[in-house]
mmCIF file of C-alpha atoms and ligand atoms in Angstrom:
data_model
loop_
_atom_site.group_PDB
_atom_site.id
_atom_site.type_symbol
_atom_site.label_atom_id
_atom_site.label_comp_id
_atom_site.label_asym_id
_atom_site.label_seq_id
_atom_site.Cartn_x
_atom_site.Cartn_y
_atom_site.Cartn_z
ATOM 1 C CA UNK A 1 102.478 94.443 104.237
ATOM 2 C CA UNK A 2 104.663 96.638 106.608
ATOM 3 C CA UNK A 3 104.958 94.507 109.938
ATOM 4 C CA UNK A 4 106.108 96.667 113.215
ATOM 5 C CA UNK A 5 107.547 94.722 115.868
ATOM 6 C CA UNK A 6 109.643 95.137 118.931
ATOM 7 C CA UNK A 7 111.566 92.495 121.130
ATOM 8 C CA UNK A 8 110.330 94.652 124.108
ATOM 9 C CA UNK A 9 107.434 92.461 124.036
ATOM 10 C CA UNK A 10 110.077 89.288 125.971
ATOM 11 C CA UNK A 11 110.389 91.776 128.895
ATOM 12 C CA UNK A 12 106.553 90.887 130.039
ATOM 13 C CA UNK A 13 106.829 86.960 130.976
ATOM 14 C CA UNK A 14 104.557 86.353 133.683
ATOM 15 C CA UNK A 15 105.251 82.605 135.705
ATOM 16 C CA UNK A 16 101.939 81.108 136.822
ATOM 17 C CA UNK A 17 98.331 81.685 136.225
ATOM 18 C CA UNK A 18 95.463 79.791 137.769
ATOM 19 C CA UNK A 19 93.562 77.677 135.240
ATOM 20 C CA UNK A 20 91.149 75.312 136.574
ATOM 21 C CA UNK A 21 92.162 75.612 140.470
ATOM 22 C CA UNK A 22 95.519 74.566 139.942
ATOM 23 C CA UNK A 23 98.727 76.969 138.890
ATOM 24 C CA UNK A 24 100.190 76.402 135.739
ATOM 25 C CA UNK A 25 102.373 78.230 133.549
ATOM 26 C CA UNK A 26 101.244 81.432 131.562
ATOM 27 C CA UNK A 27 99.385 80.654 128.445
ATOM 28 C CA UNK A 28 100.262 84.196 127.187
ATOM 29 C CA UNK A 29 103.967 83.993 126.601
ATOM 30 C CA UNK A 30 106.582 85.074 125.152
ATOM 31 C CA UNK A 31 107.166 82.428 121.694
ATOM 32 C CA UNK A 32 104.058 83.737 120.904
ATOM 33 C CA UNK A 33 105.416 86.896 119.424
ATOM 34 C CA UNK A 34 108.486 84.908 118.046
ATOM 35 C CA UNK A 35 106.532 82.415 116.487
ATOM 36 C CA UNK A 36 104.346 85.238 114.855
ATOM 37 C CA UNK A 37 107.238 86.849 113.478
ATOM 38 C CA UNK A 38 109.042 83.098 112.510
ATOM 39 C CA UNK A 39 105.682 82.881 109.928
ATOM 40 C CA UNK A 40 105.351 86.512 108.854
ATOM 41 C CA UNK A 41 109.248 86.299 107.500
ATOM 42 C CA UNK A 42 108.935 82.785 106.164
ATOM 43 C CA UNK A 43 106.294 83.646 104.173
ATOM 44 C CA UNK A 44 107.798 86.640 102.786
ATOM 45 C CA UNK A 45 105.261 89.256 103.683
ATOM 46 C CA UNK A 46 106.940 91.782 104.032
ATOM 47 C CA UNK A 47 109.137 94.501 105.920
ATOM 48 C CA UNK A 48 109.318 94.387 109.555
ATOM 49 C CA UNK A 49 110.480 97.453 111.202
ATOM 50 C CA UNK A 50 110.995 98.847 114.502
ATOM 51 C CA UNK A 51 108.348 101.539 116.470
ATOM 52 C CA UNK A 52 108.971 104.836 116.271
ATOM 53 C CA UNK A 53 108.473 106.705 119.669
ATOM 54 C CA UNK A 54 105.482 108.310 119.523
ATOM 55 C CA UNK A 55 105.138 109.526 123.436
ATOM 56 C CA UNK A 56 102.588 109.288 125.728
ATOM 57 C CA UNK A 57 100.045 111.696 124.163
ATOM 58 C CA UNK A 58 98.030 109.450 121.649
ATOM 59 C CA UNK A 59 98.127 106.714 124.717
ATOM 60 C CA UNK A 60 96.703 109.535 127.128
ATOM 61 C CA UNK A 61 93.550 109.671 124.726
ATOM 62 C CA UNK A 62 92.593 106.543 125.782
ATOM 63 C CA UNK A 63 94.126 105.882 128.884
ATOM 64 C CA UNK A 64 93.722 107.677 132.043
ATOM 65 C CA UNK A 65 96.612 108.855 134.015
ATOM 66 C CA UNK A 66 96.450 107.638 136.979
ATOM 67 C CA UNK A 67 96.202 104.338 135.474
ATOM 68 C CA UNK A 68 99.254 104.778 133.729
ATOM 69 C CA UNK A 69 101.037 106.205 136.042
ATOM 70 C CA UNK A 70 100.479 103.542 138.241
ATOM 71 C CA UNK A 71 101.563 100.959 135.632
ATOM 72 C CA UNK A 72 104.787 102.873 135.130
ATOM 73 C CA UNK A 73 105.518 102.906 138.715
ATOM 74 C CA UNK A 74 104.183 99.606 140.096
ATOM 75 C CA UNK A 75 107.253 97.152 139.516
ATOM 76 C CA UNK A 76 109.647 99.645 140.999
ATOM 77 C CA UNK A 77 107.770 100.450 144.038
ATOM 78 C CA UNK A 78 107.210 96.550 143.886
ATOM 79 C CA UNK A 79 111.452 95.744 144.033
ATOM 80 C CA UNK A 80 112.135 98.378 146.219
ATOM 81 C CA UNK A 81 110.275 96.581 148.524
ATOM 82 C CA UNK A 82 111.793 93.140 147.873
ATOM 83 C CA UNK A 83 109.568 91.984 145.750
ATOM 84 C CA UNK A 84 110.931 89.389 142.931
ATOM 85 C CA UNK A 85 107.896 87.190 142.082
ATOM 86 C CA UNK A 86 104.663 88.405 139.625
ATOM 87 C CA UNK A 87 102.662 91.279 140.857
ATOM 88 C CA UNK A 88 98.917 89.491 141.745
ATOM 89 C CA UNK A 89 96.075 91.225 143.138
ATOM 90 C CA UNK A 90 94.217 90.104 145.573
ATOM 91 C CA UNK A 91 91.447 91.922 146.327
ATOM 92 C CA UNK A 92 89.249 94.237 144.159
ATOM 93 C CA UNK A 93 86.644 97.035 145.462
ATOM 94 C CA UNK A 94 83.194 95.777 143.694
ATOM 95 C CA UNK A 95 79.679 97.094 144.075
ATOM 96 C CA UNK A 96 79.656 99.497 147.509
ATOM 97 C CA UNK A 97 83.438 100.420 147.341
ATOM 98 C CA UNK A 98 85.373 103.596 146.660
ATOM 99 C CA UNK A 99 87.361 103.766 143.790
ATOM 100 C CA UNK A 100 88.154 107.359 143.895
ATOM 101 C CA UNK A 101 90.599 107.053 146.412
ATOM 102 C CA UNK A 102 93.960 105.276 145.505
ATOM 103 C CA UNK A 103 95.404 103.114 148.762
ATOM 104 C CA UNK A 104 98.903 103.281 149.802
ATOM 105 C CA UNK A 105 99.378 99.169 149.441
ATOM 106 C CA UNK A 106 100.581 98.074 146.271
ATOM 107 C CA UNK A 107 98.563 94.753 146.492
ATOM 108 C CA UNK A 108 94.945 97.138 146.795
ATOM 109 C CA UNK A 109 96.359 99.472 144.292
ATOM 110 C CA UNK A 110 96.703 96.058 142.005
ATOM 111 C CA UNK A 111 92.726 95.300 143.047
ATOM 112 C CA UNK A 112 91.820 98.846 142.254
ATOM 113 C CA UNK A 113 93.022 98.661 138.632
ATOM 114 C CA UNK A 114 92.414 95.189 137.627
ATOM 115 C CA UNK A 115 89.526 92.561 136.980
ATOM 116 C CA UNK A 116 91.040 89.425 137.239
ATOM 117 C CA UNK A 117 93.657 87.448 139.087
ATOM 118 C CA UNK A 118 95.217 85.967 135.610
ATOM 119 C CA UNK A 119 97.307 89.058 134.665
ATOM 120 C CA UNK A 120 100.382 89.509 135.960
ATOM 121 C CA UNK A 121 102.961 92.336 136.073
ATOM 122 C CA UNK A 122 106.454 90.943 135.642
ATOM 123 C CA UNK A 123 109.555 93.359 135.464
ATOM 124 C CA UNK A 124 109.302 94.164 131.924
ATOM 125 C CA UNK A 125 105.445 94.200 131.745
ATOM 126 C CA UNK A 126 105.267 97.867 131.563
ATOM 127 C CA UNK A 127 108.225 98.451 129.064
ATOM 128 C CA UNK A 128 106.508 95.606 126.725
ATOM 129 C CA UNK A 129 102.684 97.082 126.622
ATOM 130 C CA UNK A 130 104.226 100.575 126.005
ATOM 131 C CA UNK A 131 106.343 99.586 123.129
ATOM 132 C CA UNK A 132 103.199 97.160 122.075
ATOM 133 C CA UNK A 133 100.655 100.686 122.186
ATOM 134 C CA UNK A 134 104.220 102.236 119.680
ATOM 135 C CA UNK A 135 104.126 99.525 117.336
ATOM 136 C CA UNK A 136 100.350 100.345 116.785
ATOM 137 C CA UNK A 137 100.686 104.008 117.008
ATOM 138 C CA UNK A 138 103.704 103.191 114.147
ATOM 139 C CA UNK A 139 100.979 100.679 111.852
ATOM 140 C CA UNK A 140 98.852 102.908 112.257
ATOM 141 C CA UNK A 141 101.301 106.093 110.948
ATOM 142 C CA UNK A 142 102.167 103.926 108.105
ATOM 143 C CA UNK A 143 98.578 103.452 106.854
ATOM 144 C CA UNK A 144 97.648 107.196 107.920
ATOM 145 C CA UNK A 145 100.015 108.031 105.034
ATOM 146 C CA UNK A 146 99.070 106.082 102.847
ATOM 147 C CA UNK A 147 100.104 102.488 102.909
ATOM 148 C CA UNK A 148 97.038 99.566 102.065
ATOM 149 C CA UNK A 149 97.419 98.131 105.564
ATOM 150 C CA UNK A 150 100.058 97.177 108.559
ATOM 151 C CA UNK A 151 100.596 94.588 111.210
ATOM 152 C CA UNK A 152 101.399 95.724 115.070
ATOM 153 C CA UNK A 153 102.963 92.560 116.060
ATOM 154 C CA UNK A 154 103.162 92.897 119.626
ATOM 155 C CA UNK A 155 101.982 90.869 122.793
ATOM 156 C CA UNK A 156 100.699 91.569 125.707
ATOM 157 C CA UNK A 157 97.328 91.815 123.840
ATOM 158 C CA UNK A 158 95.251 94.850 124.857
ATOM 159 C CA UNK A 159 91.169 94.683 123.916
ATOM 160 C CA UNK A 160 90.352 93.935 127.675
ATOM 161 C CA UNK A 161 91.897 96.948 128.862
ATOM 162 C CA UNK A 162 89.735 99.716 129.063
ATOM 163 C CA UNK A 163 90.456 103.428 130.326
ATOM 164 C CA UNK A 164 91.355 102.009 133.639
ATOM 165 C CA UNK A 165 91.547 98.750 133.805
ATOM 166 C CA UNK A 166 93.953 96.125 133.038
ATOM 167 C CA UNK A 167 92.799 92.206 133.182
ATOM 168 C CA UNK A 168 92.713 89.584 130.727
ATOM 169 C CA UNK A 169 96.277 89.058 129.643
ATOM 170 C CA UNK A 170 96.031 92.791 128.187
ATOM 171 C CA UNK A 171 97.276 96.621 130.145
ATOM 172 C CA UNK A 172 97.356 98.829 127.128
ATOM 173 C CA UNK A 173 94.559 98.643 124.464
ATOM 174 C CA UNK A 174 96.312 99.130 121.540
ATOM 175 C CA UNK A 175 93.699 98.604 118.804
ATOM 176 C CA UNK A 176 91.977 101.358 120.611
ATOM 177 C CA UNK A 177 94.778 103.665 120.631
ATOM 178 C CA UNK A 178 95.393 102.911 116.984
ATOM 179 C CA UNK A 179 91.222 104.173 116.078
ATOM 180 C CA UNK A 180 91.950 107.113 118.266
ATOM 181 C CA UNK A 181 94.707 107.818 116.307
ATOM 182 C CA UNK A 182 92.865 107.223 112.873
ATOM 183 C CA UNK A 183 90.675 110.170 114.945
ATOM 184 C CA UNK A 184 92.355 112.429 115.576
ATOM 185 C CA UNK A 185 94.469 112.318 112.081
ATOM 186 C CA UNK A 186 90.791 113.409 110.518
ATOM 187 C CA UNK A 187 88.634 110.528 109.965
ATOM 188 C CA UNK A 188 85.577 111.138 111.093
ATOM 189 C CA UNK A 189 83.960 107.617 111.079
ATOM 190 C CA UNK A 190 86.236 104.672 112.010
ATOM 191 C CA UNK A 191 85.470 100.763 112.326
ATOM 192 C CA UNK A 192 86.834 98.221 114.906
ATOM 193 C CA UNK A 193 86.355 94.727 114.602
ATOM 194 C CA UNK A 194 87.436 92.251 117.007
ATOM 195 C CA UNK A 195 87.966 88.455 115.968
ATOM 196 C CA UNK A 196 89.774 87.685 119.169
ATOM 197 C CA UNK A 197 87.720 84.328 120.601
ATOM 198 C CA UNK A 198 86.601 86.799 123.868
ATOM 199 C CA UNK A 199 84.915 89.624 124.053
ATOM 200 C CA UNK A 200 86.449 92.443 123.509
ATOM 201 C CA UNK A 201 85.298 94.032 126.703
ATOM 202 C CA UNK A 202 88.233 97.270 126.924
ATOM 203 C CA UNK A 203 87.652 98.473 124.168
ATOM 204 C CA UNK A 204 83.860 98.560 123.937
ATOM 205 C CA UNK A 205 83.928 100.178 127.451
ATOM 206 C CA UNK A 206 86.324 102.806 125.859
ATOM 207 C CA UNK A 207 84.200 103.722 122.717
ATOM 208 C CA UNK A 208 80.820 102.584 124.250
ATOM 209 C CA UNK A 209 79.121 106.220 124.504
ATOM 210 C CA UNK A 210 80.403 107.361 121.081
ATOM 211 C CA UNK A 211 78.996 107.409 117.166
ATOM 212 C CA UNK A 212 82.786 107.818 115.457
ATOM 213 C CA UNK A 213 84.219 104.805 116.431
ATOM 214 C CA UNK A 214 81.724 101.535 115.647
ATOM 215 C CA UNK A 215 83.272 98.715 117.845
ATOM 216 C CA UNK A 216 82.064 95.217 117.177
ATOM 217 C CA UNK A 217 82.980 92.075 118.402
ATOM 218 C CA UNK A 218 82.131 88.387 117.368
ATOM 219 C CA UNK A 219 82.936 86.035 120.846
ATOM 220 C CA UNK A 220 82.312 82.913 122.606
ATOM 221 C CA UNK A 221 79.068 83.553 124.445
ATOM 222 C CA UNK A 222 79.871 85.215 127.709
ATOM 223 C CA UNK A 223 77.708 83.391 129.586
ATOM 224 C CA UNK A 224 80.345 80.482 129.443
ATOM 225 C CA UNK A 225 83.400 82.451 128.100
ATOM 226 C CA UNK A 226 85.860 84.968 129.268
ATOM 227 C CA UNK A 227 85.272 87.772 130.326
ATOM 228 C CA UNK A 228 81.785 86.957 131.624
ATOM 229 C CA UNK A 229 80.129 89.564 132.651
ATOM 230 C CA UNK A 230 79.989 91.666 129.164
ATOM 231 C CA UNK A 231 79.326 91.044 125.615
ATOM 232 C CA UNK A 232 75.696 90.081 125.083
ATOM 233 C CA UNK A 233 74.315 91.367 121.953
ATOM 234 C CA UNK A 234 71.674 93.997 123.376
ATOM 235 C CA UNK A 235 74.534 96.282 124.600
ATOM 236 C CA UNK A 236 74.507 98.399 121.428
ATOM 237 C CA UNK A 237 75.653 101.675 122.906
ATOM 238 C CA UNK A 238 74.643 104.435 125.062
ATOM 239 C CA UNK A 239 73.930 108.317 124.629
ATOM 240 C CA UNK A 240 75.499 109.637 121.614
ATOM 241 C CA UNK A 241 76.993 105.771 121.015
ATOM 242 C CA UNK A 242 73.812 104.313 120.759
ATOM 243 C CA UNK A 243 73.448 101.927 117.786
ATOM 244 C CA UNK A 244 77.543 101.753 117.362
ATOM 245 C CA UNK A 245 78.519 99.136 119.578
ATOM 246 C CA UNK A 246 77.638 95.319 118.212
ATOM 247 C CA UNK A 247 78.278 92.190 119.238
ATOM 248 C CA UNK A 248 78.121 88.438 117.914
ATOM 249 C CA UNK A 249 78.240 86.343 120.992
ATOM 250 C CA UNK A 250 78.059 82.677 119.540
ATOM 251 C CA UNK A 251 77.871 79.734 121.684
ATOM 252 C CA UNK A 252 81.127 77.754 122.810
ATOM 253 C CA UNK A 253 81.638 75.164 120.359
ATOM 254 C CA UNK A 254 79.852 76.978 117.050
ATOM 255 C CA UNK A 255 80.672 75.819 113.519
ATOM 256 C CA UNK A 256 82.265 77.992 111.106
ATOM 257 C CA UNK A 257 79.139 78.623 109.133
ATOM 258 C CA UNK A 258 77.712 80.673 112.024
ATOM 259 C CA UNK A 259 80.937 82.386 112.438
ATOM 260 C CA UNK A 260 80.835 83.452 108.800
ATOM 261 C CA UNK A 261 77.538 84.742 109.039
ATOM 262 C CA UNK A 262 78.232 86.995 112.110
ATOM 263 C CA UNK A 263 81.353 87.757 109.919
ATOM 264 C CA UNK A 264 79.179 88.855 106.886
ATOM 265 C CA UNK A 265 76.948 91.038 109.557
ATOM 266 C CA UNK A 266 79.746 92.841 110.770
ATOM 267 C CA UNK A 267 81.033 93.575 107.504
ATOM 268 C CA UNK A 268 77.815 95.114 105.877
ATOM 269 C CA UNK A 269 77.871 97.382 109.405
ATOM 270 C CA UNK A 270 81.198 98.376 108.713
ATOM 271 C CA UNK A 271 80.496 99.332 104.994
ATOM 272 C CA UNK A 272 76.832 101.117 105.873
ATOM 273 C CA UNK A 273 78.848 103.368 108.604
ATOM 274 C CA UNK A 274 80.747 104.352 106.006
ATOM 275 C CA UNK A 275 84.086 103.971 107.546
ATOM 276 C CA UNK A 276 87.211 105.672 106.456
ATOM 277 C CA UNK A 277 89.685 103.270 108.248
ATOM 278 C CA UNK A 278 89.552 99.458 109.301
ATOM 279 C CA UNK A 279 91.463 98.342 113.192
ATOM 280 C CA UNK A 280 90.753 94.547 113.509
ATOM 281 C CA UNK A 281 91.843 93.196 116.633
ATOM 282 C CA UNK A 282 93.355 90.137 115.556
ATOM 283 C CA UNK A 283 93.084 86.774 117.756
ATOM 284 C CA UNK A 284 93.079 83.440 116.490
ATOM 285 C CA UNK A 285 92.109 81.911 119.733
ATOM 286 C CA UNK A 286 89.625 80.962 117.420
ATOM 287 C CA UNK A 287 91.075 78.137 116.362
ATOM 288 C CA UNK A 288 90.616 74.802 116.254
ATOM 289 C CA UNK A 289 93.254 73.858 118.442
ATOM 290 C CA UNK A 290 93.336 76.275 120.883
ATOM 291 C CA UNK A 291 94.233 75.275 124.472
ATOM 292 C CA UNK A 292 91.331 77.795 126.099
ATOM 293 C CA UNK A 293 88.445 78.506 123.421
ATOM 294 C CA UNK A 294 86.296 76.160 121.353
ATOM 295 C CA UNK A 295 85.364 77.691 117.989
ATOM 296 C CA UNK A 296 86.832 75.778 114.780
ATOM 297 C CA UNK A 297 89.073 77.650 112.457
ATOM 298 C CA UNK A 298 91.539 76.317 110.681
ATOM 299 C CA UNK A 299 94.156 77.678 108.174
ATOM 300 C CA UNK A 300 91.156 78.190 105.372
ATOM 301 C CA UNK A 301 89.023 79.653 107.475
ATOM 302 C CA UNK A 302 91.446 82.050 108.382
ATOM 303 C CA UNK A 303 92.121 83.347 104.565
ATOM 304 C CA UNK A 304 88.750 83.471 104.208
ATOM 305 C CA UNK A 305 88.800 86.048 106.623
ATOM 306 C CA UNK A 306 91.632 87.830 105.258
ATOM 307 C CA UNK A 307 89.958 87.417 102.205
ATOM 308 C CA UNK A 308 86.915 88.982 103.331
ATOM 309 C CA UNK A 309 88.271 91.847 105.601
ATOM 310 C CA UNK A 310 90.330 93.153 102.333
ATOM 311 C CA UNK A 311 87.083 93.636 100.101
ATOM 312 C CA UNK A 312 85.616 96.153 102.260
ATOM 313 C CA UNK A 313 88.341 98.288 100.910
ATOM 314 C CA UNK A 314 89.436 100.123 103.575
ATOM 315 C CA UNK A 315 92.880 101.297 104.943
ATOM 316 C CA UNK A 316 93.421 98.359 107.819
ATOM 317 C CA UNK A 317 95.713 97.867 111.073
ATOM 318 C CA UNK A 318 95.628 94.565 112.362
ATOM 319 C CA UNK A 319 96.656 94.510 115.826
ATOM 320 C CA UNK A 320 97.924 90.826 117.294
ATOM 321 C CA UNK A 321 95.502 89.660 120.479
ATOM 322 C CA UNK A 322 94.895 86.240 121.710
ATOM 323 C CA UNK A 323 96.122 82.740 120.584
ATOM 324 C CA UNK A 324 97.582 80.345 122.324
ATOM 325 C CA UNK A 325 98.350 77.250 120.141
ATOM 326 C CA UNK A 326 101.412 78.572 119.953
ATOM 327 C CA UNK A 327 103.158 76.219 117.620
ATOM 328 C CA UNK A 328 100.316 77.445 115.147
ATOM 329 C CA UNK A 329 99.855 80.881 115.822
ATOM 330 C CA UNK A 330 102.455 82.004 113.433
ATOM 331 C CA UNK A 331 100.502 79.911 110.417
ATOM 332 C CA UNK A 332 97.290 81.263 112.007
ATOM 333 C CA UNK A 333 98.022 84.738 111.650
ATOM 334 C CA UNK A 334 99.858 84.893 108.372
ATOM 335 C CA UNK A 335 96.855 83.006 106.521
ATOM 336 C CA UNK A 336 94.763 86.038 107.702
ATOM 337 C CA UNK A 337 97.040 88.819 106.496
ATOM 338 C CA UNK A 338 97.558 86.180 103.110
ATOM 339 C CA UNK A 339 93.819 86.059 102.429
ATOM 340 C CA UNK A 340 94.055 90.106 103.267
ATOM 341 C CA UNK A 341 96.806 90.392 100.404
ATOM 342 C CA UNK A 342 94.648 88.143 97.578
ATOM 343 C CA UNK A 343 97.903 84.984 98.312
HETATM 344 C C1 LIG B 401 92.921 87.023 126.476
HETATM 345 B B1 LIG B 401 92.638 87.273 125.004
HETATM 346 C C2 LIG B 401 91.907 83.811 135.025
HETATM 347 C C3 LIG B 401 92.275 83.290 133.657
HETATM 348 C C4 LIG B 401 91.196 83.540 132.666
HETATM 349 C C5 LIG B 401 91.779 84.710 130.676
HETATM 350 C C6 LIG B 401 91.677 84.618 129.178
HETATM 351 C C7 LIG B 401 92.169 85.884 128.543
HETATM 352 C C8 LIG B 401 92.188 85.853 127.053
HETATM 353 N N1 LIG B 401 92.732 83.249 136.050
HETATM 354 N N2 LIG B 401 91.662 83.443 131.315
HETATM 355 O O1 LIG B 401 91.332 87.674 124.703
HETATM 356 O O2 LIG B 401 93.033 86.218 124.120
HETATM 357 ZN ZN1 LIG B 402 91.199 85.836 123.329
#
């Protein structure tokens, strides 16, 4: 299996986050990536290769451009004003405010374009999530022409970022760009699975209102977990997306069974939509060990899904998420893309 990676990714290394009212350091970090790519060449899996540029078109599908333009510009404008430390936001315009109009101050403009106070912008942090979006676009290319599947090996992660919105570790959703791609290349009827531990709340707010993209997530209940406030299993579209939107919220703490079976759902969906192409939004914060989540895989578990992701037959890009056991997020990951390959 092709594997597209870029060291672009070691430009976005935030400093502190805030986990359980005191700072610590980032859980999303760079070894991550390294580790990843330690495992995939250990085990022999394949090429790994470079993006190719593909522009800022097939981002501009999903992404809006004020949002990205704001991303391209905000560390600069940031430095020329003597900032050196993470970009934070500090206050965010909910219920009652306008969003429509984009303040001067870089801290608001942070606020306006963000949903949470754990994601921050570090030098680098734009130059990493664009060549992350290029690695997809480049999977994606790869299996567009004809290849059995590909690996965008890339962090930041990107399923909470929607059209507008960065938060959750994630600025550019690059699972999503990679099924728009899979769009606009022809297919008609693509599938998007997210294994990630959280909800994948970007992307379903990106494909939410429409029938050609099914998104569908299995989670830690959001009544407990990350990201909160979306994710429970009676949003199942709206308008012309009715019906093609699922999700498998399972309590914090479920046993693997219950994860297979939400597994097995998900699967027959994808199969009965009759999807020509496969994006799986791969996190294995799902496991056992992770430092923020509380499901219970473990290396088996993880070929099983491989396992079970390669007989629905379909032309797949697996795009890296969360994880953040880091010394076993290489192992993690390559038992998926193992089980995919029948190893
Ligand atoms: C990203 B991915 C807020 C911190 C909240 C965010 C978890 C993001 C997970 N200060 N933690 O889905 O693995
Ligand atoms: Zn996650």
């Amino acid at each position: 299996m092709l594997c597209v990676h870029s060291p672009l990714h070691r430009g976005h290394a935030g400093t502190h986050e805030i986990y359980r009212g005191e700072l610590v350091p980032c859980f999303e970090k760079p070894e991550r990536a390294d580790f990843v790519l330690q495992a995939f060449q250990r085990a022999g899996l394949g090429e790994v290769r470079a993006p190719d540029d593909h522009g800022l078109a097939p981002i501009e599908r999903i992404h809006a451009p004020r949002y990205l333009a704001f991303l391209a510009r905000v560390w600069d404008a940031w430095a020329a004003q003597g900032g050196t430390r993470d970009l934070l936001p500090a206050v965010w315009p909910t219920r009652g405010f306008r969003d429509d109009i984009e303040p001067d101050n870089l801290v608001a403009q942070l606020g306006l374009y963000s949903f949470d106070s754990g994601s921050p912008i570090t030098a680098g942090t734009w130059t990493a999530a664009l060549a992350g979006a290029h690695c997809a676009l480049t999977a994606q290319a790869a299996v567009a022409q004809g290849a059995r599947a590909a690996f965008s090996l890339a962090r930041p992660p990107g399923h909470h970022a929607g059209t507008d919105f960065y938060g959750g570790y994630c600025f550019l959703n690059h699972a999503a760009i990679a099924a728009q791609a899979f769009v606009d290349g022809g297919a008609a009827r693509v599938a998007l699975l997210d294994v990630d531990y959280h909800h994948g709340n970007g992307t379903q707010q990106i494909f939410y209102d429409r029938s050609d993209v099914l998104f569908q997530s299995i989670h830690g209940d959001p009544r407990t977990e990350y990201p909160f406030y979306l994710g429970h299993a009676d949003e199942t579209g709206a308008g012309a997306g009715l019906g093609f939107n699922a999700n498998y919220p399972l309590p914090a703490g479920s046993d693997n069974t219950r994860w297979f079976e939400a597994l097995e759902a998900a699967c027959r969906r994808i199969t009965a939509h009759g999807a020509q192409a496969l994006v799986v939004s791969l996190g294995v914060d799902t496991f056992e060990g992770d430092p923020i989540s509380r499901f219970h895989l473990r290396g088996p578990e993880f070929t099983r899904l491989g396992t079970r992701l390669t007989a629905l037959g379909l032309p797949t890009v697996f795009v890296l998420e969360g994880g953040y056991a880091v010394a076993e997020i290489g192992d993690n990951v390559v038992s998926v893309l193992q089980g995919f390959e029948g190893g």
